[in-house]
Coordinates of C-alpha atoms in Angstrom, one line a residue:
M14 CA 107.9 127.6 43.4
P15 CA 109.5 129.3 40.4
D16 CA 112.2 127.6 38.5
L17 CA 115.4 129.7 39.0
R18 CA 117.1 128.0 36.0
A19 CA 114.7 129.8 33.6
G20 CA 116.3 133.2 34.3
L21 CA 119.9 132.0 33.9
P22 CA 121.9 132.1 30.7
A23 CA 122.1 128.9 28.8
I24 CA 125.7 128.3 29.7
W25 CA 124.8 128.2 33.5
A26 CA 121.5 126.4 33.1
D27 CA 122.8 122.9 32.2
G28 CA 124.4 120.4 34.6
L29 CA 127.9 121.7 34.2
G30 CA 126.8 125.3 34.8
R31 CA 125.0 124.4 38.0
A32 CA 128.0 122.5 39.2
S33 CA 130.2 125.5 38.5
I34 CA 127.8 127.7 40.5
R35 CA 128.0 125.2 43.4
S36 CA 131.8 125.1 43.1
I37 CA 132.0 128.9 43.3
Q38 CA 129.7 128.9 46.4
A39 CA 131.9 126.2 48.0
L40 CA 135.1 128.1 47.3
T41 CA 133.5 131.3 48.8
V42 CA 132.5 129.5 52.0
G43 CA 135.9 127.9 52.2
A44 CA 137.6 131.3 51.8
L45 CA 135.4 132.7 54.5
A46 CA 136.3 129.9 56.8
W47 CA 140.0 130.2 56.1
A48 CA 139.8 134.0 56.8
V49 CA 138.1 133.4 60.1
I50 CA 140.7 130.7 61.1
W51 CA 143.5 133.0 60.0
A52 CA 142.2 135.9 62.0
L53 CA 141.7 133.8 65.1
T54 CA 145.2 132.3 65.0
R55 CA 146.6 135.9 64.9
V56 CA 145.5 136.4 68.5
P57 CA 146.4 133.1 70.3
L58 CA 147.0 134.9 73.6
V59 CA 143.3 135.7 73.6
L60 CA 141.8 132.8 71.8
I61 CA 143.5 130.0 73.7
P62 CA 142.7 131.2 77.3
L63 CA 139.1 131.9 76.1
T64 CA 138.7 128.4 74.8
I65 CA 140.3 126.8 77.9
A66 CA 138.1 128.9 80.2
L67 CA 135.0 127.9 78.2
I68 CA 135.8 124.2 78.5
L69 CA 136.6 124.4 82.2
A70 CA 133.4 126.4 82.8
A71 CA 131.3 123.7 81.2
A72 CA 133.0 121.1 83.4
I73 CA 132.7 123.1 86.7
A74 CA 129.2 124.5 86.1
P75 CA 127.4 121.5 87.5
L76 CA 129.2 122.0 90.8
V77 CA 128.1 125.7 90.9
R78 CA 124.5 124.6 90.2
W79 CA 124.7 122.0 92.9
L80 CA 125.9 124.5 95.5
D81 CA 123.3 126.9 94.3
R82 CA 120.5 124.4 94.8
H83 CA 121.7 123.6 98.3
G84 CA 121.3 127.1 99.5
W85 CA 124.7 128.7 98.7
P86 CA 124.5 132.3 97.4
R87 CA 125.3 132.4 93.7
A88 CA 128.4 134.6 94.2
L89 CA 129.8 132.3 97.0
A90 CA 129.1 129.2 95.0
V91 CA 131.1 130.6 92.0
L92 CA 133.9 131.8 94.3
A93 CA 134.2 128.5 96.1
S94 CA 134.3 126.5 92.8
F95 CA 136.7 129.0 91.2
V96 CA 139.1 128.9 94.2
G97 CA 138.8 125.1 94.4
I98 CA 139.9 124.6 90.8
L99 CA 142.8 127.0 91.2
V100 CA 144.0 125.3 94.4
V101 CA 143.9 121.9 92.7
F102 CA 145.9 123.0 89.7
G103 CA 148.3 125.1 91.8
G104 CA 148.8 122.2 94.2
I105 CA 149.7 119.8 91.4
V106 CA 152.2 122.1 89.8
T107 CA 153.8 123.1 93.2
G108 CA 154.1 119.4 94.2
I109 CA 155.7 118.4 91.0
V110 CA 158.3 121.2 91.3
F111 CA 159.2 120.4 94.9
L112 CA 159.5 116.7 94.2
I113 CA 161.7 117.3 91.2
R114 CA 164.0 119.5 93.2
A115 CA 164.1 117.0 96.1
Q116 CA 165.1 114.1 93.9
S117 CA 167.2 115.9 91.4
K118 CA 170.5 114.9 93.0
D119 CA 169.6 111.2 93.2
L120 CA 168.4 111.3 89.6
T121 CA 171.6 113.0 88.4
A122 CA 173.8 110.4 90.1
K123 CA 171.7 107.5 88.6
A124 CA 171.7 109.3 85.2
V125 CA 175.5 109.4 85.2
A126 CA 175.7 105.7 85.9
G127 CA 173.0 104.9 83.3
L128 CA 174.9 106.9 80.7
D129 CA 178.1 104.9 81.5
H130 CA 176.1 101.7 81.0
L131 CA 174.7 103.0 77.7
H132 CA 178.2 103.9 76.6
E133 CA 179.4 100.4 77.4
F134 CA 176.4 98.9 75.5
L135 CA 177.0 101.1 72.4
T136 CA 180.7 100.2 72.3
S137 CA 180.4 96.5 72.9
G138 CA 176.8 95.8 71.7
P139 CA 175.7 93.9 68.6
I140 CA 176.2 97.1 66.5
P141 CA 179.3 98.6 68.0
V142 CA 179.8 102.4 67.9
S143 CA 183.3 103.8 68.1
D144 CA 184.4 106.3 70.8
A145 CA 185.2 108.8 68.0
Q146 CA 181.6 108.8 66.8
I147 CA 180.3 109.2 70.4
N148 CA 182.7 112.1 71.0
D149 CA 181.7 113.8 67.7
T150 CA 178.0 113.6 68.8
R151 CA 178.9 114.9 72.2
E152 CA 180.9 117.8 70.8
S153 CA 178.0 118.7 68.4
V154 CA 175.6 118.9 71.3
Q155 CA 178.1 121.0 73.3
R156 CA 178.6 123.4 70.3
F157 CA 174.8 123.8 70.1
F158 CA 174.4 124.7 73.7
T159 CA 177.3 127.2 73.6
S160 CA 176.3 128.8 70.2
S161 CA 174.3 132.0 69.7
S162 CA 171.4 130.0 68.3
F163 CA 170.9 128.4 71.6
G164 CA 170.9 131.8 73.3
T165 CA 168.3 133.0 70.9
E166 CA 166.2 129.9 71.6
A167 CA 166.5 130.6 75.3
L168 CA 165.3 134.1 74.9
T169 CA 162.4 132.8 72.8
G170 CA 161.6 130.4 75.6
A171 CA 161.7 133.1 78.2
R172 CA 159.2 135.2 76.1
T173 CA 157.0 132.2 75.7
L174 CA 157.0 131.6 79.4
G175 CA 155.9 135.2 79.9
E176 CA 153.1 134.7 77.4
I177 CA 152.0 131.5 79.2
L178 CA 151.8 133.3 82.5
A179 CA 149.8 136.1 81.0
G180 CA 147.5 133.6 79.3
M181 CA 146.9 131.8 82.6
V182 CA 146.0 135.0 84.4
L183 CA 143.6 136.0 81.5
M184 CA 142.1 132.5 81.5
A185 CA 141.4 132.7 85.3
V186 CA 139.7 136.0 84.9
I187 CA 137.6 134.8 81.9
L188 CA 136.7 131.5 83.8
F189 CA 135.4 133.5 86.8
F190 CA 133.1 135.6 84.7
F191 CA 131.9 132.6 82.7
L192 CA 130.9 130.9 86.0
K193 CA 129.4 134.1 87.4
D194 CA 127.6 135.5 84.4
G195 CA 127.5 132.6 81.9
H196 CA 123.7 132.8 81.4
K197 CA 123.8 136.5 80.8
I198 CA 126.6 136.2 78.3
R199 CA 124.7 133.5 76.5
N200 CA 121.5 135.5 76.3
F201 CA 123.4 138.5 75.1
L202 CA 125.0 136.6 72.2
I203 CA 121.8 134.9 71.2
G204 CA 119.9 138.2 71.3
F205 CA 121.5 139.1 68.0
L206 CA 119.8 136.2 66.2
P207 CA 116.3 136.4 64.7
A208 CA 113.6 135.4 67.1
E209 CA 112.8 132.2 65.2
R210 CA 116.4 131.0 65.5
R211 CA 116.8 131.6 69.2
P212 CA 115.2 128.3 70.5
K213 CA 117.5 126.2 68.4
A214 CA 120.5 128.3 69.4
H215 CA 119.7 127.8 73.1
M216 CA 119.4 124.0 72.4
A217 CA 122.8 123.9 70.6
I218 CA 124.4 125.8 73.5
E219 CA 122.9 123.5 76.1
R220 CA 123.9 120.3 74.3
S221 CA 127.4 121.7 73.7
A222 CA 127.8 122.4 77.4
V223 CA 126.8 118.8 78.1
V224 CA 129.4 117.5 75.6
L225 CA 132.2 119.7 76.9
G226 CA 131.4 119.0 80.6
G227 CA 131.2 115.2 80.0
Y228 CA 134.3 115.2 77.9
V229 CA 136.4 117.1 80.5
R230 CA 135.2 115.1 83.4
G231 CA 135.5 111.7 81.6
T232 CA 139.0 112.6 80.3
A233 CA 140.1 113.7 83.8
I234 CA 139.0 110.3 85.3
V235 CA 140.7 108.3 82.5
A236 CA 143.9 110.4 82.7
A237 CA 143.9 110.1 86.6
T238 CA 143.6 106.3 86.3
D239 CA 146.5 106.1 83.9
G240 CA 148.6 108.4 86.1
I241 CA 147.9 106.4 89.2
I242 CA 148.7 103.1 87.6
V243 CA 152.0 104.3 86.1
G244 CA 153.0 106.3 89.2
V245 CA 152.3 103.3 91.6
A246 CA 154.3 101.0 89.3
L247 CA 157.2 103.4 89.2
A248 CA 157.2 103.8 93.0
I249 CA 157.1 100.0 93.5
L250 CA 160.0 99.5 91.1
G251 CA 162.0 102.3 92.8
V252 CA 162.2 104.6 89.8
P253 CA 163.1 108.2 90.8
L254 CA 160.4 110.9 90.3
A255 CA 157.6 108.4 90.4
L256 CA 155.0 110.9 91.4
P257 CA 156.0 113.7 88.9
L258 CA 156.1 111.1 86.1
G259 CA 152.6 109.9 87.1
A260 CA 151.5 113.5 87.0
F261 CA 152.9 113.9 83.5
V262 CA 151.0 110.8 82.4
F263 CA 147.9 112.4 83.9
I264 CA 148.5 115.6 82.0
G265 CA 149.3 113.8 78.8
G266 CA 146.0 111.9 79.1
F267 CA 144.1 115.0 78.0
I268 CA 145.6 114.5 74.5
P269 CA 143.6 111.6 73.2
I270 CA 145.3 108.5 71.7
I271 CA 148.9 109.8 71.8
G272 CA 149.2 111.9 74.9
A273 CA 149.4 109.3 77.6
T274 CA 151.7 107.2 75.3
A275 CA 154.1 110.0 74.9
A276 CA 154.2 110.8 78.6
G277 CA 154.7 107.1 79.3
T278 CA 157.7 107.0 77.0
L279 CA 159.3 109.6 79.2
A280 CA 158.7 107.3 82.2
V281 CA 160.3 104.4 80.3
A282 CA 163.3 106.6 79.5
V283 CA 163.8 107.6 83.1
A284 CA 163.5 104.0 84.2
L285 CA 166.1 103.0 81.6
I286 CA 168.6 105.6 82.6
S287 CA 168.2 105.2 86.4
N288 CA 167.3 101.5 86.9
G289 CA 168.4 99.7 83.8
P290 CA 166.8 97.9 80.8
V291 CA 164.8 95.2 82.8
T292 CA 163.0 97.9 84.8
A293 CA 162.4 99.9 81.7
L294 CA 160.8 96.9 80.0
I295 CA 158.5 96.3 83.0
V296 CA 157.5 100.0 82.9
L297 CA 156.8 99.7 79.2
A298 CA 154.5 96.8 79.8
V299 CA 152.7 98.8 82.5
V300 CA 152.2 101.8 80.1
I301 CA 150.9 99.5 77.4
G302 CA 148.5 97.8 79.8
A303 CA 147.2 101.2 81.1
N304 CA 146.6 102.3 77.5
Q305 CA 144.7 99.2 76.6
L306 CA 142.6 99.6 79.8
E307 CA 141.9 103.2 78.7
H308 CA 141.0 102.5 75.1
H309 CA 138.9 99.4 75.6
L310 CA 137.2 99.9 78.9
L311 CA 137.3 103.4 80.5
Q312 CA 136.7 105.6 77.4
P313 CA 133.7 103.5 76.1
I314 CA 132.1 103.5 79.6
L315 CA 132.8 107.1 80.5
M316 CA 132.6 109.0 77.2
G317 CA 130.8 106.6 74.8
R318 CA 127.5 108.5 74.9
V319 CA 129.0 112.0 75.1
L320 CA 131.8 111.8 72.6
S321 CA 130.3 110.0 69.6
I322 CA 133.1 110.7 67.2
H323 CA 135.0 108.1 65.1
G324 CA 138.6 107.5 65.8
L325 CA 139.7 108.7 62.4
A326 CA 138.0 112.0 62.9
I327 CA 139.8 112.4 66.3
L328 CA 143.2 111.7 64.6
L329 CA 142.5 114.2 61.8
A330 CA 141.4 116.8 64.4
L331 CA 144.6 116.2 66.4
A332 CA 146.7 116.6 63.3
A333 CA 145.0 119.8 62.3
G334 CA 145.1 121.2 65.9
T335 CA 148.8 120.4 66.3
M336 CA 149.6 122.1 63.0
I337 CA 147.6 125.3 63.9
A338 CA 148.5 125.7 67.6
G339 CA 151.1 123.1 68.6
I340 CA 150.5 121.3 71.9
V341 CA 147.7 123.6 72.9
G342 CA 146.0 122.8 69.6
A343 CA 146.3 119.1 70.3
L344 CA 144.7 119.6 73.7
L345 CA 141.8 121.6 72.3
A346 CA 141.2 119.9 69.0
V347 CA 138.9 117.1 70.2
P348 CA 136.6 119.1 72.4
V349 CA 136.3 121.8 69.8
T350 CA 135.5 119.2 67.1
A351 CA 132.9 117.5 69.4
V352 CA 131.2 120.9 70.0
G353 CA 131.2 121.7 66.3
W354 CA 129.7 118.4 65.5
T355 CA 127.0 118.8 68.2
V356 CA 126.1 122.3 67.0
F357 CA 125.9 121.1 63.4
K358 CA 123.6 118.2 64.4
T359 CA 121.4 120.5 66.4
L360 CA 121.1 123.2 63.8
S361 CA 120.4 120.8 61.0
G362 CA 117.8 118.8 63.1
P363 CA 114.1 119.5 63.8
E364 CA 112.9 122.6 65.6
P365 CA 112.6 122.3 69.4
D366 CA 108.8 122.3 69.3
Q367 CA 109.0 119.4 66.7
E368 CA 111.4 117.3 68.7
P369 CA 110.5 113.6 69.0
E370 CA 110.4 111.7 72.3
P371 CA 113.4 112.6 74.5
G372 CA 116.5 110.4 73.7
P373 CA 119.9 110.2 75.4
D374 CA 120.9 113.8 74.4
A375 CA 117.7 115.3 75.8
E376 CA 118.0 113.3 79.0
A377 CA 121.6 114.4 79.4
V378 CA 120.6 118.1 78.8
A379 CA 117.9 117.8 81.4
A380 CA 120.2 116.1 83.9
E381 CA 122.8 118.9 83.5
G382 CA 120.1 121.5 84.3

């Protein structure tokens, strides 16, 4: 193999020169990555529904294949799975809305009493706060809600709600076509690659589908466990909105490490306002216990083999995703990072025809179809 350093000027041929060339290459690759990320963040209304639909398709695809193997026509299997997931999500949202409306009066009455107790505690507690300070804070809040800035924020919120609804419709359409024609879309995209690269690309996609599906199903089981534990505890303690708060804990469970804790904090706040500090402390203990059960038992069992990412990497991915796309970025950061790591390991590994004996990843791929 010819020595490329022989054709370089002397200033580039020594160690510092080679380091400079590598630095320029690294900066070029970084600039390209930044440009791609910047371009993708300009179209969040397309990118976010596309990503969510891809993750859901990876989680639902085993059900479609199971129905297909049991004699269902492909179109009917896709339609049944698609309608089933829409009914589940729609039922959860509708149930939360109706329960909140049914218990809103009771919660309002208890909130008034709770605020009176809080006022008494603030004025006569270990660090007393004067009525003048409380009134100043209250007037500041009232001025904000009656100011023009609050009206602007309300208009922004209405526009955001419209974008969310449009994104949900787009996500549903993309999900249907992913379930129906996923293999055709995959083959079309891989067709642009050179022939020698296609087997490894197929392997990367298969392994990524296994990781995505396992992550979503495992996270759903863990989040459901947290939501049931907290919801049952709230119902036993007589806290209002026990079922909606349990549903919020379930939804928060899809954000690793911090999601369920943040949703549990809301449950503690409602318990404090409506039932007092003793009940709030009991709810706090239940939330902490559920989190410990999640981190030390459920996650290692359900996702230990699928999501082999260090906790520090998860925290960094959450921080980056939150900075780029807010709450949605926090939801998508971990699965996107897991897929990226899986693709990197596959593309940097041996060729498919040079694979060693099947290990856990190969067995998982075979089990998923």
